[in-house]
Short mmCIF file of C-alpha atoms in Angstrom, two decimals:
data_model
loop_
_atom_site.label_atom_id
_atom_site.label_comp_id
_atom_site.label_asym_id
_atom_site.label_seq_id
_atom_site.Cartn_x
_atom_site.Cartn_y
_atom_site.Cartn_z
CA MET A 284 -76.24 127.52 -15.28
CA SER A 285 -78.28 125.29 -17.55
CA ASP A 286 -77.69 121.72 -18.10
CA THR A 287 -76.55 122.81 -21.66
CA ASP A 288 -74.13 125.12 -20.47
CA ARG A 289 -72.93 122.53 -18.08
CA GLU A 290 -72.64 120.11 -20.92
CA LEU A 291 -70.90 122.80 -23.07
CA ASP A 292 -68.40 123.25 -20.13
CA ASN A 293 -67.34 119.80 -19.58
CA LEU A 294 -67.03 119.62 -23.55
CA LEU A 295 -64.34 122.73 -22.97
CA ARG A 296 -62.62 121.03 -20.23
CA ALA A 297 -61.99 117.75 -22.21
CA ALA A 298 -60.44 119.74 -24.92
CA ASN A 299 -58.01 121.29 -22.40
CA PRO A 300 -54.78 120.82 -24.47
CA ILE A 301 -52.72 120.78 -21.39
CA ASP A 302 -53.70 118.63 -18.30
CA GLU A 303 -52.40 120.55 -15.60
CA GLY A 304 -51.96 117.31 -13.65
CA GLY A 305 -49.51 115.90 -15.42
CA LEU A 306 -47.30 119.17 -15.36
CA PRO A 307 -44.66 118.95 -12.33
CA MET A 308 -44.88 120.99 -9.39
CA PRO A 309 -42.04 123.21 -8.53
CA SER A 310 -40.16 121.05 -6.42
CA GLU A 311 -40.24 118.41 -9.26
CA SER A 312 -39.16 120.96 -11.90
CA PRO A 313 -35.61 121.75 -12.23
CA SER A 314 -36.32 124.81 -14.70
CA ALA A 315 -39.00 126.02 -12.41
CA GLN A 316 -36.08 125.94 -9.46
CA LEU A 317 -33.42 127.61 -11.76
CA LEU A 318 -36.15 130.46 -12.22
CA TYR A 319 -37.00 130.65 -8.55
CA GLU A 320 -33.14 130.95 -7.85
CA LYS A 321 -32.70 133.44 -10.54
CA ILE A 322 -35.18 135.72 -9.39
CA THR A 323 -34.66 135.36 -5.78
CA GLY A 324 -30.95 134.88 -5.54
CA THR A 325 -31.81 132.22 -2.84
CA PRO A 326 -31.91 128.32 -3.51
CA TYR A 327 -35.19 126.72 -4.06
CA GLY A 328 -34.61 123.76 -2.15
CA GLY A 329 -34.23 123.49 1.68
CA SER A 330 -34.73 125.95 4.55
CA ALA A 331 -31.63 127.45 4.70
CA ARG A 332 -31.50 130.82 3.08
CA ARG A 333 -28.80 133.27 2.28
CA PRO A 334 -28.73 136.16 4.86
CA GLN A 335 -29.52 138.62 2.38
CA ARG A 336 -32.08 139.05 -0.43
CA ARG A 337 -29.92 138.95 -3.61
CA TRP A 338 -31.55 141.18 -6.21
CA LYS A 339 -28.10 141.98 -7.11
CA GLY A 340 -27.82 138.55 -8.42
CA LEU A 341 -25.85 138.59 -11.43
CA GLY A 342 -27.75 137.11 -14.18
CA LEU A 343 -31.04 138.60 -12.67
CA ALA A 344 -29.57 142.52 -13.64
CA ALA A 345 -30.14 141.64 -17.38
CA LEU A 346 -33.67 140.06 -16.70
CA LEU A 347 -34.74 142.93 -14.61
CA ALA A 348 -33.99 145.16 -17.07
CA VAL A 349 -36.61 144.01 -19.93
CA ALA A 350 -39.02 142.77 -17.26
CA GLY A 351 -42.49 143.84 -18.38
CA GLY A 352 -41.64 143.76 -22.00
CA GLY A 353 -42.99 140.61 -23.45
CA ALA A 354 -41.55 140.94 -26.83
CA ALA A 355 -38.33 141.47 -24.98
CA ALA A 356 -39.01 138.34 -22.90
CA ALA A 357 -37.13 135.91 -24.86
CA ALA A 358 -34.18 137.94 -25.14
CA ALA A 359 -34.21 138.37 -21.26
CA TYR A 360 -34.02 134.68 -20.68
CA ALA A 361 -31.43 134.21 -23.12
CA ILE A 362 -29.19 136.80 -21.45
CA SER A 363 -30.00 135.37 -18.18
CA SER A 364 -28.62 132.12 -19.17
CA HIS A 365 -25.24 133.47 -20.01
CA VAL A 366 -22.11 133.32 -17.76
CA THR A 367 -21.40 135.79 -15.28
CA THR A 368 -18.26 134.51 -13.57
CA HIS A 369 -15.80 135.17 -16.29
CA LEU A 370 -12.56 133.90 -14.61
CA ALA A 371 -13.04 130.26 -14.18
CA VAL A 372 -14.81 127.20 -16.01
CA THR A 373 -15.63 123.85 -14.40
CA CYS A 374 -14.50 120.90 -16.43
CA TYR A 375 -16.24 117.82 -15.19
CA GLY A 376 -15.07 114.50 -15.96
CA ALA A 377 -18.79 112.74 -16.31
CA PRO A 378 -21.94 113.87 -17.40
CA SER A 379 -22.63 114.87 -13.68
CA LEU A 380 -22.48 117.96 -11.64
CA GLU A 381 -21.44 115.50 -8.83
CA SER A 382 -18.46 113.92 -10.92
CA HIS A 383 -14.91 114.60 -10.60
CA ALA A 384 -14.06 118.58 -11.65
CA LEU A 385 -11.62 120.81 -12.34
CA VAL A 386 -11.79 124.65 -11.91
CA VAL A 387 -9.79 125.94 -14.35
CA PRO A 388 -8.64 129.42 -15.79
CA ALA A 389 -11.00 130.48 -18.58
CA GLU A 390 -9.33 130.93 -21.95
CA ALA A 391 -10.36 133.25 -24.68
CA ALA A 392 -11.54 130.55 -26.92
CA GLY A 393 -14.44 129.61 -24.59
CA PRO A 394 -15.00 126.93 -21.83
CA VAL A 395 -15.26 123.99 -24.25
CA ALA A 396 -11.89 124.82 -25.79
CA THR A 397 -10.53 125.52 -22.10
CA CYS A 398 -11.75 122.21 -20.84
CA SER A 399 -10.86 120.41 -24.06
CA ARG A 400 -7.08 121.38 -23.51
CA ALA A 401 -7.88 119.97 -19.53
CA TRP A 402 -8.59 116.71 -21.27
CA ALA A 403 -6.15 116.49 -23.46
CA ASP A 404 -3.88 116.92 -20.82
CA GLY A 405 -5.05 113.69 -19.19
CA ARG A 406 -6.15 115.92 -16.28
CA LEU A 407 -9.65 114.77 -16.28
CA GLY A 408 -9.20 111.12 -18.03
CA THR A 409 -7.40 109.06 -20.38
CA GLY A 410 -8.21 108.39 -23.92
CA PRO A 411 -9.45 110.79 -26.56
CA VAL A 412 -11.10 114.30 -25.50
CA PRO A 413 -14.69 113.70 -25.50
CA LEU A 414 -17.79 115.53 -27.18
CA LEU A 415 -18.03 118.42 -24.56
CA VAL A 416 -20.81 120.63 -24.08
CA ALA A 417 -21.07 123.69 -21.87
CA CYS A 418 -23.91 125.03 -19.73
CA ALA A 419 -24.45 127.85 -17.59
CA THR A 420 -25.21 126.82 -13.83
CA PRO A 421 -27.30 128.98 -11.54
CA GLN A 422 -24.05 130.72 -10.38
CA GLY A 423 -23.21 131.92 -13.62
CA VAL A 424 -20.43 129.66 -14.18
CA ALA A 425 -19.55 127.85 -17.27
CA ALA A 426 -19.84 123.88 -16.68
CA VAL A 427 -18.25 121.97 -19.25
CA LEU A 428 -19.39 118.34 -19.33
CA PRO A 429 -18.83 115.17 -21.49
CA SER A 430 -21.95 114.19 -23.64
CA ALA A 431 -23.05 111.20 -26.07
CA LEU A 432 -23.60 112.35 -29.31
CA GLY A 433 -27.49 114.14 -29.35
CA ALA A 434 -27.76 113.74 -25.71
CA ASP A 435 -29.13 116.70 -23.90
CA VAL A 436 -26.87 117.03 -21.10
CA CYS A 437 -27.67 120.42 -19.99
CA GLY A 438 -31.35 119.97 -20.15
CA GLN A 439 -30.97 116.91 -18.37
CA LEU A 440 -29.59 118.78 -15.52
CA GLY A 441 -31.78 121.64 -15.60
CA LEU A 442 -29.18 124.02 -16.56
CA PRO A 443 -29.47 126.29 -19.89
CA ALA A 444 -26.73 125.26 -22.77
CA LEU A 445 -24.28 127.70 -23.82
CA PRO A 446 -23.59 127.84 -27.56
CA ALA A 447 -20.63 125.76 -28.43
CA GLY A 448 -18.44 128.72 -29.20
CA ALA A 449 -19.51 130.73 -26.15
CA SER A 450 -16.36 132.60 -24.54
CA SER A 451 -16.06 132.76 -21.07
CA PHE A 452 -15.17 136.47 -21.87
CA SER A 453 -17.74 139.08 -22.10
CA SER A 454 -15.84 140.93 -24.96
CA THR A 455 -13.44 139.84 -27.62
CA THR A 456 -11.46 142.80 -26.77
CA ALA A 457 -7.86 141.92 -26.22
CA PRO A 458 -7.48 142.03 -22.65
CA THR A 459 -4.22 143.92 -22.46
CA ALA A 460 -5.88 146.86 -24.37
CA PRO A 461 -5.98 149.85 -22.45
CA PRO A 462 -9.14 151.34 -20.48
CA THR A 463 -10.72 154.20 -22.60
CA PRO A 464 -12.68 156.90 -21.46
CA PRO A 465 -16.61 156.43 -22.04
CA THR A 466 -18.36 157.28 -24.91
CA ASP A 467 -21.89 156.18 -24.30
CA ALA A 468 -23.89 158.72 -22.34
CA ALA A 469 -26.09 155.71 -20.77
CA GLY A 470 -23.05 154.80 -18.60
CA THR A 471 -22.41 151.43 -20.75
CA LEU A 472 -19.16 150.01 -19.20
CA PRO A 473 -16.56 150.18 -22.17
CA PRO A 474 -15.67 146.53 -23.13
CA ALA A 475 -11.57 147.77 -22.58
CA VAL A 476 -12.28 148.47 -19.02
CA ARG A 477 -14.44 145.35 -18.77
CA ASP A 478 -11.65 143.74 -19.92
CA ALA A 479 -9.09 145.13 -17.99
CA ILE A 480 -11.09 144.27 -14.70
CA ILE A 481 -11.34 140.52 -15.69
CA GLU A 482 -7.54 140.40 -16.74
CA ASP A 483 -6.64 142.26 -13.14
CA LEU A 484 -8.62 139.78 -11.32
CA ARG A 485 -7.47 136.82 -13.56
CA SER A 486 -4.13 136.87 -12.75
CA THR A 487 -4.35 136.42 -9.04
CA CYS A 488 -6.66 135.26 -5.99
CA SER A 489 -7.68 138.62 -4.86
CA THR A 490 -9.73 139.25 -1.76
CA SER A 491 -12.88 141.18 -2.00
CA ALA A 492 -11.28 144.30 -0.24
CA ASP A 493 -8.25 143.99 -2.43
CA ALA A 494 -10.58 143.64 -5.62
CA GLU A 495 -12.79 146.40 -4.75
CA ARG A 496 -9.71 148.64 -4.61
CA ALA A 497 -8.49 147.68 -7.73
CA ILE A 498 -11.51 147.80 -9.72
CA THR A 499 -12.47 151.34 -8.31
CA LYS A 500 -8.79 152.42 -9.39
CA LEU A 501 -9.48 151.36 -12.88
CA LEU A 502 -12.96 152.75 -13.03
CA VAL A 503 -11.69 156.30 -11.69
CA LYS A 504 -8.92 156.17 -14.29
CA ALA A 505 -11.25 155.39 -17.14
CA ASN A 506 -13.96 158.24 -15.79
CA VAL A 507 -16.57 155.82 -15.45
CA LYS A 508 -19.30 156.32 -12.92
CA TRP A 509 -19.82 152.79 -11.84
CA THR A 510 -19.26 151.30 -8.67
CA VAL A 511 -18.39 148.14 -7.04
CA VAL A 512 -20.20 146.05 -4.32
CA THR A 513 -19.68 142.68 -2.55
CA PRO A 514 -23.32 141.79 -2.12
CA THR A 515 -22.28 138.83 0.42
CA PRO A 516 -19.05 137.72 2.09
CA PHE A 517 -17.00 135.32 0.12
CA PRO A 518 -18.18 131.82 1.64
CA THR A 519 -15.29 129.41 2.99
CA GLY A 520 -13.46 127.58 -0.01
CA ARG A 521 -14.29 130.41 -2.40
CA PRO A 522 -11.84 133.09 -1.24
CA CYS A 523 -11.13 134.65 -4.83
CA ALA A 524 -13.01 137.35 -6.27
CA SER A 525 -14.69 137.20 -9.74
CA PRO A 526 -16.62 140.07 -11.19
CA GLY A 527 -19.90 140.46 -12.67
CA PHE A 528 -21.33 143.35 -14.67
CA ASP A 529 -24.60 144.71 -13.68
CA GLU A 530 -25.46 147.07 -16.64
CA ASP A 531 -28.72 148.09 -15.13
CA GLY A 532 -27.21 149.07 -11.70
CA LYS A 533 -24.07 149.99 -13.14
CA ARG A 534 -22.25 148.08 -10.76
CA VAL A 535 -19.62 145.49 -10.45
CA VAL A 536 -20.63 142.83 -8.72
CA LEU A 537 -18.18 140.64 -6.91
CA THR A 538 -18.64 137.19 -5.73
CA GLY A 539 -16.49 134.40 -4.68
CA ILE A 540 -14.99 131.50 -6.48
CA PRO A 541 -12.57 128.90 -5.75
CA PRO A 542 -8.94 129.30 -6.28
CA LEU A 543 -7.88 128.28 -9.51
CA SER A 544 -6.40 125.07 -10.47
CA PRO A 545 -2.77 125.46 -11.76
CA PRO A 546 -2.79 125.08 -15.60
CA MET B 190 -38.89 138.30 10.82
CA ALA B 191 -37.12 140.81 8.92
CA ALA B 192 -39.35 142.52 6.09
CA ALA B 193 -36.92 140.93 3.24
CA ASP B 194 -37.38 137.62 4.86
CA GLN B 195 -41.53 138.15 4.93
CA VAL B 196 -41.36 139.45 1.14
CA GLU B 197 -39.02 136.06 0.31
CA GLN B 198 -41.38 133.90 2.15
CA ARG B 199 -44.42 135.36 0.60
CA TYR B 200 -43.02 134.85 -2.81
CA ARG B 201 -41.90 131.54 -2.05
CA LEU B 202 -45.45 130.20 -1.24
CA LEU B 203 -46.82 132.02 -4.20
CA PHE B 204 -44.53 130.52 -6.31
CA GLU B 205 -45.23 127.18 -4.97
CA ARG B 206 -49.00 127.54 -5.16
CA HIS B 207 -49.04 129.01 -8.84
CA TRP B 208 -45.95 128.09 -10.72
CA ARG B 209 -47.73 125.17 -12.37
CA ARG B 210 -50.92 126.93 -12.77
CA VAL B 211 -49.35 129.98 -14.69
CA PHE B 212 -47.18 127.55 -16.72
CA ALA B 213 -50.11 125.54 -17.84
CA TYR B 214 -51.80 128.81 -18.44
CA ALA B 215 -48.70 129.86 -20.97
CA LEU B 216 -48.40 126.39 -22.31
CA ARG B 217 -51.66 126.70 -23.65
CA ARG B 218 -51.07 129.87 -25.72
CA SER B 219 -47.19 129.53 -26.47
CA PRO B 220 -46.05 127.72 -29.51
CA ASN B 221 -43.34 126.04 -27.92
CA ARG B 222 -42.02 125.06 -24.20
CA ALA B 223 -39.31 127.83 -24.79
CA ALA B 224 -41.98 130.59 -25.26
CA ALA B 225 -44.10 129.45 -22.07
CA ASP B 226 -40.93 129.36 -20.22
CA ASP B 227 -40.17 132.89 -21.10
CA VAL B 228 -43.61 133.99 -20.12
CA VAL B 229 -43.46 132.26 -16.93
CA ALA B 230 -40.24 133.91 -16.21
CA ASP B 231 -41.55 137.36 -17.15
CA VAL B 232 -44.68 136.90 -14.79
CA PHE B 233 -42.66 135.59 -11.85
CA LEU B 234 -40.18 138.01 -12.12
CA THR B 235 -42.86 141.12 -12.28
CA ALA B 236 -44.24 139.46 -9.08
CA TRP B 237 -41.42 139.63 -7.23
CA ARG B 238 -40.69 143.08 -7.80
CA ARG B 239 -44.51 143.93 -7.26
CA ILE B 240 -45.07 141.48 -4.43
CA GLY B 241 -46.75 144.31 -2.46
CA ASP B 242 -49.20 144.98 -5.01
CA ILE B 243 -50.78 141.56 -5.31
CA PRO B 244 -53.83 140.93 -3.35
CA ASP B 245 -54.09 137.89 -1.16
CA ASP B 246 -57.66 136.67 -2.44
CA TYR B 247 -56.34 136.99 -6.20
CA GLU B 248 -53.10 135.99 -6.66
CA LEU B 249 -53.61 133.59 -9.47
CA ALA B 250 -55.83 136.20 -11.38
CA TRP B 251 -53.25 138.70 -10.81
CA LEU B 252 -50.35 136.20 -12.08
CA LEU B 253 -52.34 135.38 -14.84
CA ALA B 254 -53.36 138.91 -15.51
CA VAL B 255 -49.64 139.71 -16.01
CA ALA B 256 -49.18 136.73 -18.41
CA ARG B 257 -52.18 137.88 -20.25
CA LYS B 258 -50.40 140.71 -20.88
CA VAL B 259 -46.91 139.29 -21.65
CA LEU B 260 -48.54 137.40 -24.15
CA ALA B 261 -50.62 140.06 -25.87
CA ASN B 262 -47.38 142.35 -26.08
CA ALA B 263 -45.30 139.37 -27.59
CA SER B 264 -48.06 138.80 -30.31
CA ARG B 265 -50.23 140.87 -32.35
CA GLY B 266 -53.78 140.52 -33.72
CA ASP B 267 -54.61 137.08 -35.31
CA ALA B 268 -50.82 135.71 -34.60
CA ARG B 269 -51.87 134.74 -31.09
CA ARG B 270 -55.02 132.65 -32.39
CA ASP B 271 -52.51 131.35 -34.97
CA ARG B 272 -50.39 130.20 -32.15
CA LEU B 273 -52.90 128.36 -30.17
CA LEU B 274 -53.79 126.49 -33.07
CA ALA B 275 -50.00 125.87 -33.90
CA ARG B 276 -49.72 124.81 -30.22
CA LEU B 277 -52.47 122.31 -30.81
CA HIS B 278 -50.87 120.77 -33.71
CA GLN B 279 -47.31 121.02 -32.89
CA ALA B 280 -45.40 118.34 -30.81
CA ALA B 281 -43.49 119.69 -27.91
CA PRO B 282 -40.02 120.56 -28.52
CA SER B 283 -37.21 118.35 -27.45
CA GLY B 284 -35.48 118.39 -23.61
CA GLN B 285 -37.58 118.71 -20.80
CA ALA B 286 -40.48 118.22 -23.22
CA ALA B 287 -41.52 114.59 -21.28
CA GLU B 288 -43.45 117.11 -18.88
CA VAL B 289 -45.34 118.85 -21.17
CA GLU B 290 -45.91 115.58 -23.47
CA ALA B 291 -47.30 113.81 -20.40
CA ALA B 292 -50.27 116.53 -19.92
CA ALA B 293 -50.97 116.79 -23.49
CA ASP B 294 -54.25 115.30 -25.11
CA ASP B 295 -54.77 114.48 -28.96
CA ASP B 296 -58.30 113.27 -28.42
CA GLU B 297 -60.12 113.58 -31.74
CA ALA B 298 -63.21 115.30 -30.34
CA ALA B 299 -61.59 117.46 -27.97
CA GLU B 300 -59.42 118.57 -31.63
CA GLN B 301 -62.82 119.59 -32.78
CA VAL B 302 -64.08 121.27 -29.74
CA ARG B 303 -60.56 123.38 -29.94
CA ALA B 304 -61.03 124.01 -33.39
CA ALA B 305 -64.49 125.37 -32.89
CA LEU B 306 -62.80 127.57 -30.18
CA GLY B 307 -60.35 128.75 -32.78
CA ARG B 308 -62.96 129.77 -34.95
CA LEU B 309 -64.57 132.09 -32.18
CA ARG B 310 -63.34 135.75 -31.36
CA GLU B 311 -60.68 136.00 -29.69
CA ALA B 312 -62.31 137.31 -26.85
CA ASP B 313 -64.88 134.77 -26.64
CA ALA B 314 -62.20 132.16 -26.76
CA GLU B 315 -60.50 133.48 -24.11
CA ILE B 316 -63.30 133.82 -21.63
CA LEU B 317 -64.47 130.67 -21.96
CA GLN B 318 -60.98 129.20 -21.52
CA LEU B 319 -60.27 131.32 -18.25
CA ALA B 320 -63.57 129.79 -17.08
CA THR B 321 -62.94 126.09 -18.00
CA TRP B 322 -59.58 125.41 -18.59
CA GLU B 323 -58.07 127.68 -16.03
CA ARG B 324 -61.07 127.12 -13.64
CA LEU B 325 -61.53 130.91 -12.64
CA PRO B 326 -64.69 131.86 -10.86
CA HIS B 327 -66.33 135.07 -12.32
CA ALA B 328 -64.62 137.64 -9.70
CA GLN B 329 -61.11 135.91 -10.88
CA ILE B 330 -61.83 136.09 -14.42
CA ALA B 331 -62.81 140.10 -13.82
CA VAL B 332 -59.52 140.60 -12.34
CA VAL B 333 -57.86 138.99 -15.60
CA LEU B 334 -59.94 140.98 -17.82
CA GLU B 335 -59.93 144.17 -15.92
CA CYS B 336 -63.89 144.19 -16.22
CA THR B 337 -66.83 143.91 -13.94
CA VAL B 338 -68.10 140.34 -12.58
CA ASN B 339 -71.55 141.20 -14.57
CA ALA B 340 -69.38 141.93 -17.53
CA VAL B 341 -67.75 138.69 -17.28
CA ALA B 342 -71.51 136.73 -16.84
CA ILE B 343 -72.84 138.29 -19.78
CA ARG B 344 -69.55 137.63 -22.20
CA LEU B 345 -69.23 134.34 -20.96
CA HIS B 346 -73.03 133.69 -21.84
CA ARG B 347 -72.47 134.85 -25.16
CA ALA B 348 -69.51 133.29 -25.83
CA ARG B 349 -71.12 129.74 -24.77
CA GLN B 350 -73.95 130.47 -27.22
CA ARG B 351 -71.49 131.41 -30.01
CA LEU B 352 -69.13 128.00 -29.24
CA SER B 353 -72.18 126.12 -29.39
CA GLU B 354 -73.60 127.58 -32.72
CA GLU B 355 -69.80 126.69 -33.89
CA LEU B 356 -70.21 122.90 -32.89
CA ALA B 357 -73.71 122.74 -34.24
CA LYS B 358 -72.29 124.00 -37.61
CA GLU B 359 -69.67 121.08 -37.61
CA SER B 360 -72.20 118.46 -36.38
CA GLY B 361 -74.95 119.91 -38.70
CA THR B 362 -77.37 119.87 -35.70
CA THR B 363 -79.29 122.78 -34.07
CA GLY B 364 -76.89 122.18 -31.23
CA HIS B 365 -76.98 124.44 -28.31
CA ASN B 366 -80.59 126.04 -28.04
CA GLU B 367 -80.51 128.27 -24.76
CA PRO B 368 -82.34 131.32 -25.12
CA THR B 369 -80.55 134.39 -26.15
CA SER B 370 -82.68 137.09 -23.56
CA PRO B 371 -80.24 138.95 -21.53
CA THR B 372 -82.61 138.19 -18.44
CA HIS B 373 -80.61 134.70 -18.25
CA SER B 374 -79.24 134.30 -15.03
CA PHE B 375 -75.64 133.76 -14.43
CA PRO B 376 -75.14 132.09 -11.05
CA ASP B 377 -72.75 129.41 -11.76
CA ASN B 378 -69.12 129.81 -10.18
CA THR B 379 -69.33 133.46 -9.09
CA PRO B 380 -68.02 133.58 -5.48
#
């Protein structure tokens, strides 16, 4: 390489618009850690790993569906930011995931509306209901936190924000609608069946085995060729089954959530 | 160690070693932070699915090759150059933008070089960026661009000449006076 080439390369290096050294390492970047956890299904920090690879991670299913399609990448990431646990919302008393929190049954109006009611009832604090924002946790649960006007609480916590009107439910179909046979040859789960599953688990705290039985019955009745899986045993303190819907694998994936606080 | 654990361990190391480089690569070529995040997500998801296909000695090049394809799919023709230019003039979005802003450079001289880069053919600009911004040796660039090492050397040499000419036009001088003979040797950072 000639001196002139070296000089030119130095000019180019100086024109680098992004100084990599100014970027965080993955251990310092919440968004990197969130990405890692979404992909592998294992926490980024610490050495304790879950006993299984969790390809079956609920939010990952949608991400996998479009992997490799660059044009679809934005959509994939958006989908992965949605809640996948539809039965419960966690309402926090302060803009921190360490603050006092209530797990409450999700209402069709959405997580913010659900937690507004808890605030209005005085269960999270006194005074007027604060401005609330909803984020999706890495576990696919809607977390609703108080926020100052213009503050990016979700961003500060490294969590994707949910739209203000986001519903914890995956469909607007009435939960009581009876299951209908699928009409889609691709094997899409009909919304009515999905809602029936959600409603069934919403009404009681079901063990994994009970939930699998009940959901299998609903799927058979609706003639839907989906399966039910429990990727990992429910941990202590999270004994109640919550469904996630893996459209790619055509599976209902059960995860454990805490018992719902009484409304 | 179980096979699944080995996979996860390798992926973890890959992620730790290269996330920042891939993120920087995506940021330089995306219109905003969110678009760069999407590219990075796609790259590392592909890496997870194809962890067994990634050559040990060319991990970063393999990841950047995926990123390049993701970006190419997301853009068409001149849109990519437009995005690069837009990136150079656009402030990072709010939210977690502090990470990005800390890394951004707004020097005027640098701006001129970037503008000259923007006037080059896309292939010329790309190979120069891979060599200098990504600091890849020729063999790694060859993996990213899916060509031979010799082709990299030749293309890089020509790209340097064209950039030099562009800069000379701006400054009104003769600029880079390197010979254009194909006998020029390219021993620089080829491993």
